[in-house]
Short mmCIF file of C-alpha atoms and ligand atoms in Angstrom, two decimals:
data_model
loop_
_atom_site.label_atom_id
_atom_site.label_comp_id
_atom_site.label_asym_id
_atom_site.label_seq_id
_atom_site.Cartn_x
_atom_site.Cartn_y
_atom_site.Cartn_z
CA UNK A 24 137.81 90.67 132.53
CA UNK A 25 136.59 94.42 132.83
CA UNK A 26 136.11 96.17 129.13
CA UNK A 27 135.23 99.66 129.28
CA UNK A 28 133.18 100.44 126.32
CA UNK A 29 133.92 103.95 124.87
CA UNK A 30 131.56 105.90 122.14
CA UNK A 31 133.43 109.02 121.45
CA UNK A 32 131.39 111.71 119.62
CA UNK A 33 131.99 115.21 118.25
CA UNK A 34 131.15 116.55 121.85
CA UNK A 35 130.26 113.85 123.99
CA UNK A 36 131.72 110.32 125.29
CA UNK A 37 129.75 107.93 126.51
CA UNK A 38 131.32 104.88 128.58
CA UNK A 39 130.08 101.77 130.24
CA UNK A 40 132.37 99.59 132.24
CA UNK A 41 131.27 95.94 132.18
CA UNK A 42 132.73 91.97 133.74
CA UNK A 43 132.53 90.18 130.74
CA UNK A 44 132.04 86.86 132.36
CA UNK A 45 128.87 87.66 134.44
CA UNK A 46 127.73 90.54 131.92
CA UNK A 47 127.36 92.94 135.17
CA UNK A 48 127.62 96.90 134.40
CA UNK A 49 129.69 98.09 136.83
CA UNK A 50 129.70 102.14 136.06
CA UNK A 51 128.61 103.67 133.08
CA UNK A 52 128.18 107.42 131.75
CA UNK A 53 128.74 110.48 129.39
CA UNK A 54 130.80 113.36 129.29
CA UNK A 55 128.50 116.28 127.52
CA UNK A 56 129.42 119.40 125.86
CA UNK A 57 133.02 118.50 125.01
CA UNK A 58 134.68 121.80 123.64
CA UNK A 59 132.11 123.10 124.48
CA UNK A 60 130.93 126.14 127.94
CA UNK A 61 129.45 124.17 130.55
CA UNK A 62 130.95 120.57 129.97
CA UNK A 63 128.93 118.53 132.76
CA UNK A 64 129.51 114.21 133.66
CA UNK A 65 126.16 112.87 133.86
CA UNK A 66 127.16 108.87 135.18
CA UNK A 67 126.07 105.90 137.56
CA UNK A 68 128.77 103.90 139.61
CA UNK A 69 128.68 102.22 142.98
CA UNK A 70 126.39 105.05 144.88
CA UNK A 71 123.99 105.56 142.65
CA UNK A 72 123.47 108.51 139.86
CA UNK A 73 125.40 111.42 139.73
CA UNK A 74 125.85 114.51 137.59
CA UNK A 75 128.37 117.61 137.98
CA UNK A 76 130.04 120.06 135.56
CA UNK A 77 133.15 119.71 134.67
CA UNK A 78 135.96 120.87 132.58
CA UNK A 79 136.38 119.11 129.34
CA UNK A 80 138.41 120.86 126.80
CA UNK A 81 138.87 118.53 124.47
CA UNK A 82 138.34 114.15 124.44
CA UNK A 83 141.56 113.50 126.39
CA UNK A 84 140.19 115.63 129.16
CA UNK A 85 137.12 113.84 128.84
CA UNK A 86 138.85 110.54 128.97
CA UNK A 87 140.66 111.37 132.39
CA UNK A 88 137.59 112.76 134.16
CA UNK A 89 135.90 109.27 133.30
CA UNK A 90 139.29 107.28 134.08
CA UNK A 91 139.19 109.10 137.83
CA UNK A 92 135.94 108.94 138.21
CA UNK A 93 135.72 104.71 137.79
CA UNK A 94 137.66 104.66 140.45
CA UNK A 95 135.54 106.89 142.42
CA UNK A 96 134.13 105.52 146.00
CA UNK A 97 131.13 106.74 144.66
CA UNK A 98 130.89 107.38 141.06
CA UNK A 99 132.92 104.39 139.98
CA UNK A 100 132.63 100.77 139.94
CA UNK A 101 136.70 99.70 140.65
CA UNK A 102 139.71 100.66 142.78
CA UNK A 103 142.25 100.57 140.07
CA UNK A 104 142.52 101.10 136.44
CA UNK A 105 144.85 98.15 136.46
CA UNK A 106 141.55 96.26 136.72
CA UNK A 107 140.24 97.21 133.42
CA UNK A 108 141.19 94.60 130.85
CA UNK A 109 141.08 96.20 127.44
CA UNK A 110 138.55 98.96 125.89
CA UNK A 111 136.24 98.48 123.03
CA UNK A 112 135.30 100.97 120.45
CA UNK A 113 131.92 102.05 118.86
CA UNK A 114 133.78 102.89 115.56
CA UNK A 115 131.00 104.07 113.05
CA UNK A 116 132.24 103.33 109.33
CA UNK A 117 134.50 100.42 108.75
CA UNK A 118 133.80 100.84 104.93
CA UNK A 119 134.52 97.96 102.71
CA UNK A 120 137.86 97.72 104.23
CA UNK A 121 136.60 96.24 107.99
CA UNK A 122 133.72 92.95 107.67
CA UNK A 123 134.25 92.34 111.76
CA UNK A 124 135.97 93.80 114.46
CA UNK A 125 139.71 94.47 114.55
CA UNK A 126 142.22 95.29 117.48
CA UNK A 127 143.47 98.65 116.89
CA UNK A 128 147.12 99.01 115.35
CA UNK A 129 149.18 101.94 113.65
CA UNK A 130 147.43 100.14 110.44
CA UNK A 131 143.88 99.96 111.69
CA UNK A 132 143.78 103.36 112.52
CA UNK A 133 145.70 105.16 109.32
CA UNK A 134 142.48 103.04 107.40
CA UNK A 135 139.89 104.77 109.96
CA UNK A 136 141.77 107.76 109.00
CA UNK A 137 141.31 106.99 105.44
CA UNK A 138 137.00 106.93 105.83
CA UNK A 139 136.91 110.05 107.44
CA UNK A 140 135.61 111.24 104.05
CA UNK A 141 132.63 108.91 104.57
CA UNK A 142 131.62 109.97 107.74
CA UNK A 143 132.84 113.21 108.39
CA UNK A 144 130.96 113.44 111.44
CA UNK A 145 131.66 110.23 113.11
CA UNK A 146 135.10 108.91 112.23
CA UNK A 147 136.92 111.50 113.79
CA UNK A 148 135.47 111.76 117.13
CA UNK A 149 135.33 108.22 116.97
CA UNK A 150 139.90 108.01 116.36
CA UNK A 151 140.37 110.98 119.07
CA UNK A 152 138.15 108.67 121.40
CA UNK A 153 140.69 105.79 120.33
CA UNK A 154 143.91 108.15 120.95
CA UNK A 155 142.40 109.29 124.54
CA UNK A 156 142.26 105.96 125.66
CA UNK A 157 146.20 104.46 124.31
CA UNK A 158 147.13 107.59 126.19
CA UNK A 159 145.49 106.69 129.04
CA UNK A 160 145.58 103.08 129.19
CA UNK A 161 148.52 100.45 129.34
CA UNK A 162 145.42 97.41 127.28
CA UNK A 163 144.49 96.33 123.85
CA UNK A 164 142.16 98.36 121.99
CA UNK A 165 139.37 97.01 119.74
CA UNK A 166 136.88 98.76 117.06
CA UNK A 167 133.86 97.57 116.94
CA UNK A 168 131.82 98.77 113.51
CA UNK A 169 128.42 99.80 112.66
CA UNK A 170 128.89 99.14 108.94
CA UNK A 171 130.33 95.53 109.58
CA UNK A 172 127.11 92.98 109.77
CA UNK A 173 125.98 94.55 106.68
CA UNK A 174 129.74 93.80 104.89
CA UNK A 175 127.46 90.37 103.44
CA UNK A 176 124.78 92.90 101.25
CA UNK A 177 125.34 91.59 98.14
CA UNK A 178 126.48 94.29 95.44
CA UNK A 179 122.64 94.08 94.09
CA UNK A 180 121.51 95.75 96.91
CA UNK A 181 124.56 97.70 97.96
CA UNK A 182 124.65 99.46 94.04
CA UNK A 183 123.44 102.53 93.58
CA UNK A 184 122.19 103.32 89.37
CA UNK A 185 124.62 106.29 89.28
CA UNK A 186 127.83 106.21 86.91
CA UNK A 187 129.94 103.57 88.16
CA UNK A 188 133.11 105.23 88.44
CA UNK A 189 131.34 107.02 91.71
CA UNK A 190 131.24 103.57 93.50
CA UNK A 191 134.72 102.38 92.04
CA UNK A 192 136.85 106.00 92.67
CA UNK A 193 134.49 107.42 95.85
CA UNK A 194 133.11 104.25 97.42
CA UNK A 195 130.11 105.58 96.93
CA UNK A 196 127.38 102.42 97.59
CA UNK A 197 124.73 101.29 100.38
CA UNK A 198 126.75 100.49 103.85
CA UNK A 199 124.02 100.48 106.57
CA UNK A 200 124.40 101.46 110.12
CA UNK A 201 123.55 100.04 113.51
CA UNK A 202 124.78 96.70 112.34
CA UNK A 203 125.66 95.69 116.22
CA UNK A 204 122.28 95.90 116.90
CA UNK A 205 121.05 94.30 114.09
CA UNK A 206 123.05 91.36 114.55
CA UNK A 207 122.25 91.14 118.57
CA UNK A 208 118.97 91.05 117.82
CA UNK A 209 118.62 88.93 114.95
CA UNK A 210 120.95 86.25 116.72
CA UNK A 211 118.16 86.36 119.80
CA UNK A 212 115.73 85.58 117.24
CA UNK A 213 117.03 82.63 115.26
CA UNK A 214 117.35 81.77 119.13
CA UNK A 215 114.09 82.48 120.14
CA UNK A 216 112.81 80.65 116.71
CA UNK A 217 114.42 77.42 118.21
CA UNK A 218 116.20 76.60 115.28
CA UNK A 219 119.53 77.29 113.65
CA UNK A 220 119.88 80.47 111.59
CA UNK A 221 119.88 78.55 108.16
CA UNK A 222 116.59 78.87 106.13
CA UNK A 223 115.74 82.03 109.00
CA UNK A 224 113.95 85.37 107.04
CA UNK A 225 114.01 88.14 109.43
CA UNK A 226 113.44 91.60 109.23
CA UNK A 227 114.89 93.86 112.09
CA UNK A 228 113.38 97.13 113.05
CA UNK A 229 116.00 98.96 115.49
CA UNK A 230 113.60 102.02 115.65
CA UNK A 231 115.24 104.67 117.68
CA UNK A 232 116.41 108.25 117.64
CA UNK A 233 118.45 107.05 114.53
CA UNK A 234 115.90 104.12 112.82
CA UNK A 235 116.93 101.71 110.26
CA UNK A 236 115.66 98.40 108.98
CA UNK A 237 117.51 95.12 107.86
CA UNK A 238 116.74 91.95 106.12
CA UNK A 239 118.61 89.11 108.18
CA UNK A 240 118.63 85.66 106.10
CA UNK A 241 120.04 83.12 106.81
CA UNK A 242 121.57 84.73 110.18
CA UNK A 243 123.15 87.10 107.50
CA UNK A 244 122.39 90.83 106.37
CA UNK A 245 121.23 90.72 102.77
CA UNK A 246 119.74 94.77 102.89
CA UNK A 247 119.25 97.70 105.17
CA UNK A 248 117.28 100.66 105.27
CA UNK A 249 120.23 103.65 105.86
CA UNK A 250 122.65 103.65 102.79
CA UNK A 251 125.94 105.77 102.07
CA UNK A 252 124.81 108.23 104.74
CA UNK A 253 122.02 107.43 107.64
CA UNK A 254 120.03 109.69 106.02
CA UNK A 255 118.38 106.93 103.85
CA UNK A 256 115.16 104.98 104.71
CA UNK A 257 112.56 105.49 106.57
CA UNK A 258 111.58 109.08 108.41
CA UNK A 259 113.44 109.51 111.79
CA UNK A 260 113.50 111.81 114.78
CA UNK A 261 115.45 114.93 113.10
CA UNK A 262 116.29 112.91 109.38
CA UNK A 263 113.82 112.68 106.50
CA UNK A 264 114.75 109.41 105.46
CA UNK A 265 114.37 108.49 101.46
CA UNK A 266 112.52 111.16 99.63
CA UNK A 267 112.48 112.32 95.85
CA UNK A 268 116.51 113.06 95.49
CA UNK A 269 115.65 116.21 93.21
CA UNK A 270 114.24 117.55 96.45
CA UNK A 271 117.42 118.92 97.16
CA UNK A 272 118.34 120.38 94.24
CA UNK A 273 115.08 122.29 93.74
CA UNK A 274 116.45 123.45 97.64
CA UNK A 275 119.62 124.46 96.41
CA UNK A 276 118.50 125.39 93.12
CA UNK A 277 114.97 127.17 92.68
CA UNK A 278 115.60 128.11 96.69
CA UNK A 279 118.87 129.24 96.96
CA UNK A 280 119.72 127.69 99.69
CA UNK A 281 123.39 126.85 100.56
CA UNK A 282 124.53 122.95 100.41
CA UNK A 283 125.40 122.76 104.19
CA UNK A 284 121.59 124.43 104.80
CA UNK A 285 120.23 121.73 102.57
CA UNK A 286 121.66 119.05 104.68
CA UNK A 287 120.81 120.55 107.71
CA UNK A 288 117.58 121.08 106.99
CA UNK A 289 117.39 117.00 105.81
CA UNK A 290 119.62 115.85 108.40
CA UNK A 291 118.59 117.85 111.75
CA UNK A 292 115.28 119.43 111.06
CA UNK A 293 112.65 116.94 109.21
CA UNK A 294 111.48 113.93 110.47
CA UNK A 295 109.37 113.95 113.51
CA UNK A 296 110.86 117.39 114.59
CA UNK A 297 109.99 119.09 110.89
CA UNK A 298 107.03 117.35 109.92
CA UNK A 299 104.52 117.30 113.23
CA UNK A 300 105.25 120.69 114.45
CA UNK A 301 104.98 119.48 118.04
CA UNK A 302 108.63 121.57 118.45
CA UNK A 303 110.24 118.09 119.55
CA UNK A 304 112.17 114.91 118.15
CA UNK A 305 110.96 112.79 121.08
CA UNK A 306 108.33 110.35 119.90
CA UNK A 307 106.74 110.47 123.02
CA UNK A 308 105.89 114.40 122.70
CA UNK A 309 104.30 112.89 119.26
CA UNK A 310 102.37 110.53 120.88
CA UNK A 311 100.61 113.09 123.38
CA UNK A 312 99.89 115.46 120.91
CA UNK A 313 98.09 112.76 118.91
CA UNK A 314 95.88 111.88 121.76
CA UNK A 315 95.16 115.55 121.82
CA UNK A 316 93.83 115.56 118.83
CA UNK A 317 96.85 117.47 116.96
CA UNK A 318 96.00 116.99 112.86
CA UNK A 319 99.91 117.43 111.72
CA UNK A 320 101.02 115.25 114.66
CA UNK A 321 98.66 112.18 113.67
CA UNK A 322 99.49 112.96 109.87
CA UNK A 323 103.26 112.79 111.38
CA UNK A 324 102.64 109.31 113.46
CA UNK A 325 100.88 108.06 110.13
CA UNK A 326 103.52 108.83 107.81
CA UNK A 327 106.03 106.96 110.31
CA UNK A 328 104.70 103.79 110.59
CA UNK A 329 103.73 103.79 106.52
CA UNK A 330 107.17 103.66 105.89
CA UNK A 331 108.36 101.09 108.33
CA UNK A 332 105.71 98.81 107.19
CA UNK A 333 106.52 99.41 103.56
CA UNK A 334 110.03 98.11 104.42
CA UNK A 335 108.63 94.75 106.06
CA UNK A 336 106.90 94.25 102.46
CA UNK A 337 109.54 94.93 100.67
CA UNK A 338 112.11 92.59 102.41
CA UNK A 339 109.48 89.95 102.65
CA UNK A 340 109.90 90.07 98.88
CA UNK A 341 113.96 90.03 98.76
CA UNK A 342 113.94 87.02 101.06
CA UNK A 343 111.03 84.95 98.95
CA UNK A 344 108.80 85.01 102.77
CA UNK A 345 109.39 86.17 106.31
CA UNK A 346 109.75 84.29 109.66
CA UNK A 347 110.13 87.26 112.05
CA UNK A 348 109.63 90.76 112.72
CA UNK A 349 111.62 92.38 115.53
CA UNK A 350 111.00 95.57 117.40
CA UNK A 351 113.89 97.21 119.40
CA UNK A 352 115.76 100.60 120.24
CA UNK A 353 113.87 103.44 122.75
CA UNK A 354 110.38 102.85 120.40
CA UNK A 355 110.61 99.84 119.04
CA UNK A 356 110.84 97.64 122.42
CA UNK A 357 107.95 100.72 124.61
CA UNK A 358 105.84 101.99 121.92
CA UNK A 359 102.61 99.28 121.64
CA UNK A 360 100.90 101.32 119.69
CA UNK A 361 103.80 102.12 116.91
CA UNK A 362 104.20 99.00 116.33
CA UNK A 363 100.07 97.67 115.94
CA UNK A 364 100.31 100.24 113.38
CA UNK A 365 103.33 98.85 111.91
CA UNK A 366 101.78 95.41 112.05
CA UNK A 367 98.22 96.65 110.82
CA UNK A 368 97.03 95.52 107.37
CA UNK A 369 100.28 92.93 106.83
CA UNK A 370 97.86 89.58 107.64
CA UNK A 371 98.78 88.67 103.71
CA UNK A 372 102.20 88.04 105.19
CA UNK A 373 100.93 86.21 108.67
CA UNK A 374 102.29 89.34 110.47
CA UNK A 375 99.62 89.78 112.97
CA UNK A 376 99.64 90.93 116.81
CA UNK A 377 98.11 89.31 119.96
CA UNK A 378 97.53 93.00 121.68
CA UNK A 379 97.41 91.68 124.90
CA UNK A 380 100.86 90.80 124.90
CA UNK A 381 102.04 93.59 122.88
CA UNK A 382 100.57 96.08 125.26
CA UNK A 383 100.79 94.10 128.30
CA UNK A 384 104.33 91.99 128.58
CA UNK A 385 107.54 92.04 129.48
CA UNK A 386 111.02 91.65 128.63
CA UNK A 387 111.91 89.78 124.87
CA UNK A 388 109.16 88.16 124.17
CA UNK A 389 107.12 87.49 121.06
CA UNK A 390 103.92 89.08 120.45
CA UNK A 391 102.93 87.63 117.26
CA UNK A 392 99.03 86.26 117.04
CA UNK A 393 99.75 84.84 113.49
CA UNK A 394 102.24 82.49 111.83
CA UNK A 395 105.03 84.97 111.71
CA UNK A 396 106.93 85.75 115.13
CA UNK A 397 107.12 89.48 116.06
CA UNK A 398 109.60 89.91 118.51
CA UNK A 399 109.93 92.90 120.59
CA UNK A 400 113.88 92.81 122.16
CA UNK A 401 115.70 94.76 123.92
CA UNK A 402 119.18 95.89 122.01
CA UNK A 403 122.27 95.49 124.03
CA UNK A 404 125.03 96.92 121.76
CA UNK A 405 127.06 97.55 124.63
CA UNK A 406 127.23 94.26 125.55
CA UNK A 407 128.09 92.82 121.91
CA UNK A 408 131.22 95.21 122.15
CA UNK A 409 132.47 93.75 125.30
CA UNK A 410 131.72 90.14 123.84
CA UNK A 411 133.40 90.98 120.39
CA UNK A 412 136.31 92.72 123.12
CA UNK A 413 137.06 89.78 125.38
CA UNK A 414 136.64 87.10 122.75
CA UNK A 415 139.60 89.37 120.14
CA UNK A 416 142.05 90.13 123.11
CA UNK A 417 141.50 86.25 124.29
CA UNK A 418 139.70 86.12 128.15
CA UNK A 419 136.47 84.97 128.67
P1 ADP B 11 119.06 106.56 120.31
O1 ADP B 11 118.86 106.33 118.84
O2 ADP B 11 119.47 107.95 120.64
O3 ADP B 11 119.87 105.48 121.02
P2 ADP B 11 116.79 105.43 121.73
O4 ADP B 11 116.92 104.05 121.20
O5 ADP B 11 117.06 105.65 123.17
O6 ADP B 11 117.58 106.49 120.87
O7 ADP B 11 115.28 105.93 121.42
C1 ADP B 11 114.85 107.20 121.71
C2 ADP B 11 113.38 107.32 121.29
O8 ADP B 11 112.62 106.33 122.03
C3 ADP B 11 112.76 108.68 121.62
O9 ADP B 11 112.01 109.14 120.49
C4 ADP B 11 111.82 108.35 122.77
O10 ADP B 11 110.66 109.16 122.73
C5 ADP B 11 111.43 106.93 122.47
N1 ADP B 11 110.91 106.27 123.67
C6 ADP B 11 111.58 105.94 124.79
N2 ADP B 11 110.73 105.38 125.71
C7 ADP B 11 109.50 105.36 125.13
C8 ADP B 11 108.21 104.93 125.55
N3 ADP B 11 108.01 104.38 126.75
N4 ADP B 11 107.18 105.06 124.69
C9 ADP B 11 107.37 105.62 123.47
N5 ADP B 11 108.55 106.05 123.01
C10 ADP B 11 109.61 105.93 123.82
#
């Protein structure tokens, strides 16, 4: 069966089109600058890569241009819609209310209506996405959460020390993000362990754009990095990660500045992009300006990798030992030297790094030169959406 994967975002919608039984991709894309002047389809199908503006009003436009261009001679992968066998959902907060994936009903969608308090941004990109495509499409739709592999946290970790009534009337607690990717790639390590995921201590870096760390035990998540918002944990492209929370009260307070300045100065300019000064997010720009000798960048690179590593202590101690490491997302699986300096100095643990193979291999493969695996895989969300897809709506 064909599952057309669909992450709808406040202006964009991404889609891949994959055969769940061989895995093959057979068009995939993004529609850009929805709402937006100058809406362009950036996409690969059948010929090759393509990318044209377009007119996208609003995510039912979107939808169509993506609908008529899978059938495409060019552009898309299939001659008829009819061929598409259901679409699954990148839906980003399931809250306490979704543990695994769901097909979408009346119900399930009134309750994603409900978190749209918790993610304001996501939520409700994420339902119009869902709305395009019942429109559009005569097949079962599924949701597929971020928050769900971290549903198992147990309330020790997912309490914050604030008044309890916040957490019992707002829902205010730790949820975690990019748990999709955290469970693809701690199920490739238990496999690539050889042994079953019971007794298994694993901590997952998905270190990306977005980056966020989980402790996997036991095949299960027990804590993660990003908390009520993905603003919490370590520093990111744009986000500051965990700092000092009076920080932004002395911002709104002694400064003056306005709430929504505070969290867009936290949210969209720190990280990489505020700290190094290099005028980019990309970690790549970091990396060049460190080998050009650029103080605030190397301070920036340095700051980084301290607080991933910091993370790999830490849930070393709330698993009682570690088995595995694993590297993935756009740095974590190409940056060799991000992750020797992740890796540097934790030889207490048995975390150390053949560098030939970190700088030199190929494909998931594990890099460790000490007693503790360190895995470097490639993420394939996508594809756990189609799997979680087929396997709810019943075809292989
Ligand atoms: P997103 O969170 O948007 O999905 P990705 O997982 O694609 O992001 O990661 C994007 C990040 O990966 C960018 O900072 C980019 O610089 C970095 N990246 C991609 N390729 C490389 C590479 N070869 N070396 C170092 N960094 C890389």
């Amino acid at each position: 069966m064909k599952v057309l994967v669909v992450n709808a975002g406040s202006s964009s919608l991404k889609y891949t089109l994959i055969e769940s039984s061989s895995d093959e991709t057979a068009a995939s894309g993004i529609v850009e600058r929805i709402a937006l002047d100058a809406s362009v389809h950036k996409g690969e199908g059948r010929g090759g890569k393509f990318s044209k503006n377009v007119d996208a009003p609003d995510h039912n436009a979107a939808l169509k241009i993506v609908a008529d261009s899978l059938v495409h001679p060019d552009e898309g992968g299939i001659d008829s819609l009819d061929e598409i066998g259901a679409v699954g959902h990148r839906v980003v907060h399931g809250g306490e209310a979704f543990k695994e994936s769901v097909v979408i009903t009346s119900e399930v969608k009134d309750t994603i209506r409900s978190l749209f308090s918790l993610a304001p941004l996501h939520n409700p990109p994420n339902l119009m996405g869902i709305e395009a495509c019942e429109k559009l499409f005569n097949v079962p739709n599924v949701a597929v959460f971020d928050t769900a592999f971290h549903s198992t946290i147990p309330p020790h970790a997912f309490t914050y020390p604030l008044p309890y009534e916040l957490y019992e009337k707002d829902h205010v607690r730790r949820y975690g993000f990019h748990g999709t990717s955290h469970r693809y790639v701690s199920r490739k390590a238990v496999e690539m362990l050889g042994r079953g995921p019971a007794g298994t201590r694993i901590v997952t870096c998905h270190v990306g754009n977005g980056v966020s760390i989980t402790a996997v035990k036991d095949g299960l998540s027990v804590d993660t990095s990003m908390g009520f918002t993905p603003l919490e944990g370590v520093m990111m492209g744009t986000r500051c990660g965990s700092i000092d929370p009076a920080i932004p009260l002395f911002l709104a307070g002694s400064k003056g500045m306005a709430p929504a300045d505070v969290d867009k100065m936290l949210n969209k300019k720190s990280g990489i992009l505020g700290l190094s000064g290099v005028g980019s997010s990309d970690f790549r720009d970091l990396v060049q300006a460190v080998d050009a000798g650029d103080a605030r960048a190397r301070l920036s690179f340095d700051v980084y990798c301290y607080r991933i590593k910091l993370y790999v202590g830490m849930y070393a101690a709330a698993m009682g030992g570690i088995d595995a490491v694993v590297f993935t997302a756009g740095i974590g699986e190409n940056a060799a030297r991000f992750r020797s300096s992740v890796c540097d100095g934790l030889d207490f643990l048995g975390v150390v790094i053949d560098e030939a193979a970190n700088s030199g291999g190929k494909g998931d493969r594990n890099i460790a030169a000490g007693s503790v695996a360190v895995f470097v895989i490639a993420t394939r969300e996508d594809h756990v959406i189609v799997e979680e897809t087929a396997n709810l709506v019943g075809h292989a």
